[in-house]
Amino acid sequence: MSERGPVVLVDALNVLRSTWPNISERQLVELCREWASTEGCRAVLCFDGASPAIDVGEPVDLVSTGSESADDWIAREAARLRSSGARFWLVTSDRELRSRAGPGAERTIGRGTFARMLLDLHG
């Protein structure tokens, strides 16, 4: 990885629903913080509507989309990152979002694969 790791755009609700029992919002944020620190990247967790009221700190950012869908926010942010030449990864299993936001991503990770990677951090 280069000096500066990628921005990892996470379709948060998509990941929350990828395991049974579902991952809680708090657990997702905590696991992403640990994972992003280990990977040397910045994780941006995008929630439809309001993000959880959790104090996160680096290297995780929480995005509340308000009335905008998380998919639209992620697609717009991916386009911005792509046009600026920034490195980014995309985490979602939503096919339509992958087609809109995936071009230019260094890596696209499915929700189940990502959830298992996070949960594997704790054995």
CSV table of C-alpha atoms in Angstrom, one decimal:
chain,number,residue,atom,x,y,z
A,1,MET,CA,0.0,0.0,0.0
A,2,SER,CA,1.2,3.5,-0.7
A,3,GLU,CA,1.9,6.1,2.1
A,4,ARG,CA,-1.7,7.1,2.2
A,5,GLY,CA,-4.2,4.2,2.3
A,6,PRO,CA,-7.5,4.2,0.4
A,7,VAL,CA,-10.8,5.6,1.5
A,8,VAL,CA,-13.2,2.7,2.0
A,9,LEU,CA,-16.8,3.7,1.2
A,10,VAL,CA,-19.1,1.3,3.2
A,11,ASP,CA,-22.8,0.9,2.5
A,12,ALA,CA,-23.4,0.5,6.2
A,13,LEU,CA,-27.0,-0.8,6.2
A,14,ASN,CA,-26.1,-3.4,3.6
A,15,VAL,CA,-23.3,-4.7,5.8
A,16,LEU,CA,-25.4,-4.7,9.0
A,17,ARG,CA,-27.8,-7.1,7.4
A,18,SER,CA,-25.2,-9.5,6.0
A,19,THR,CA,-25.0,-11.9,8.9
A,20,TRP,CA,-27.4,-13.6,11.4
A,21,PRO,CA,-27.7,-12.3,13.9
A,22,ASN,CA,-27.3,-8.9,12.3
A,23,ILE,CA,-24.3,-6.8,13.3
A,24,SER,CA,-25.4,-3.9,15.5
A,25,GLU,CA,-24.5,-0.3,14.4
A,26,ARG,CA,-22.2,0.1,17.4
A,27,GLN,CA,-20.4,-3.2,16.7
A,28,LEU,CA,-20.0,-2.2,13.0
A,29,VAL,CA,-18.4,1.1,13.9
A,30,GLU,CA,-16.1,-0.5,16.5
A,31,LEU,CA,-15.1,-3.3,14.2
A,32,CYS,CA,-14.5,-0.9,11.3
A,33,ARG,CA,-12.3,1.3,13.5
A,34,GLU,CA,-10.1,-1.6,14.4
A,35,TRP,CA,-10.0,-2.9,10.8
A,36,ALA,CA,-9.2,0.5,9.3
A,37,SER,CA,-6.4,1.0,11.8
A,38,THR,CA,-4.9,-2.4,10.9
A,39,GLU,CA,-5.3,-1.8,7.1
A,40,GLY,CA,-4.0,1.8,7.2
A,41,CYS,CA,-7.1,3.2,5.5
A,42,ARG,CA,-10.0,5.5,6.3
A,43,ALA,CA,-13.4,3.9,6.5
A,44,VAL,CA,-16.5,6.0,5.6
A,45,LEU,CA,-19.7,4.4,6.9
A,46,CYS,CA,-22.6,5.8,5.1
A,47,PHE,CA,-26.1,5.4,6.7
A,48,ASP,CA,-29.5,6.0,5.1
A,49,GLY,CA,-31.0,8.8,7.1
A,50,ALA,CA,-29.2,9.3,10.4
A,51,SER,CA,-26.0,7.6,11.4
A,52,PRO,CA,-25.7,6.3,15.0
A,53,ALA,CA,-24.8,8.7,17.7
A,54,ILE,CA,-21.5,7.2,18.5
A,55,ASP,CA,-18.2,9.0,19.1
A,56,VAL,CA,-15.9,7.3,16.6
A,57,GLY,CA,-12.7,9.1,16.0
A,58,GLU,CA,-10.0,8.2,13.5
A,59,PRO,CA,-9.9,6.4,11.1
A,60,VAL,CA,-13.7,6.1,10.8
A,61,ASP,CA,-16.1,8.7,9.5
A,62,LEU,CA,-19.9,8.4,9.9
A,63,VAL,CA,-22.1,9.9,7.2
A,64,SER,CA,-25.8,10.7,7.8
A,65,THR,CA,-27.6,11.2,4.4
A,66,GLY,CA,-30.8,12.8,5.7
A,67,SER,CA,-33.3,12.6,2.9
A,68,GLU,CA,-30.8,11.5,0.3
A,69,SER,CA,-30.2,7.7,-0.1
A,70,ALA,CA,-26.9,6.3,1.0
A,71,ASP,CA,-26.5,4.8,-2.5
A,72,ASP,CA,-26.7,8.3,-4.0
A,73,TRP,CA,-24.3,9.7,-1.5
A,74,ILE,CA,-21.8,6.9,-2.1
A,75,ALA,CA,-22.1,7.2,-5.9
A,76,ARG,CA,-21.4,10.9,-5.7
A,77,GLU,CA,-18.5,10.5,-3.3
A,78,ALA,CA,-17.0,7.8,-5.5
A,79,ALA,CA,-17.2,10.1,-8.5
A,80,ARG,CA,-15.5,12.8,-6.6
A,81,LEU,CA,-12.7,10.5,-5.4
A,82,ARG,CA,-12.3,9.1,-8.9
A,83,SER,CA,-12.1,12.6,-10.5
A,84,SER,CA,-9.5,13.7,-7.9
A,85,GLY,CA,-7.4,10.6,-8.5
A,86,ALA,CA,-7.8,9.4,-4.9
A,87,ARG,CA,-7.6,5.7,-4.1
A,88,PHE,CA,-10.9,4.2,-2.9
A,89,TRP,CA,-12.5,0.8,-2.2
A,90,LEU,CA,-16.3,0.1,-2.2
A,91,VAL,CA,-18.1,-2.2,0.2
A,92,THR,CA,-21.6,-3.3,-0.9
A,93,SER,CA,-23.4,-6.2,-2.4
A,94,ASP,CA,-25.9,-3.9,-4.1
A,95,ARG,CA,-25.5,-4.5,-7.8
A,96,GLU,CA,-26.9,-1.2,-8.9
A,97,LEU,CA,-24.6,0.7,-6.5
A,98,ARG,CA,-21.6,-1.3,-7.7
A,99,SER,CA,-22.4,-0.3,-11.3
A,100,ARG,CA,-22.7,3.4,-10.3
A,101,ALA,CA,-19.9,3.7,-7.7
A,102,GLY,CA,-17.6,0.8,-8.6
A,103,PRO,CA,-15.8,2.2,-11.7
A,104,GLY,CA,-12.4,3.5,-10.5
A,105,ALA,CA,-12.5,1.6,-7.2
A,106,GLU,CA,-9.3,-0.3,-6.6
A,107,ARG,CA,-11.3,-3.0,-4.9
A,108,THR,CA,-14.9,-3.9,-4.4
A,109,ILE,CA,-15.8,-6.1,-1.4
A,110,GLY,CA,-19.2,-7.8,-0.9
A,111,ARG,CA,-21.1,-7.2,2.3
A,112,GLY,CA,-20.8,-10.8,3.6
A,113,THR,CA,-17.0,-11.0,2.8
A,114,PHE,CA,-16.5,-7.6,4.6
A,115,ALA,CA,-18.6,-8.6,7.6
A,116,ARG,CA,-16.6,-11.9,8.0
A,117,MET,CA,-13.3,-10.0,7.7
A,118,LEU,CA,-14.5,-7.7,10.5
A,119,LEU,CA,-15.8,-10.5,12.7
A,120,ASP,CA,-12.7,-12.6,12.2
A,121,LEU,CA,-10.7,-9.8,13.9
A,122,HIS,CA,-12.1,-11.2,17.2
A,123,GLY,CA,-11.9,-14.9,16.3
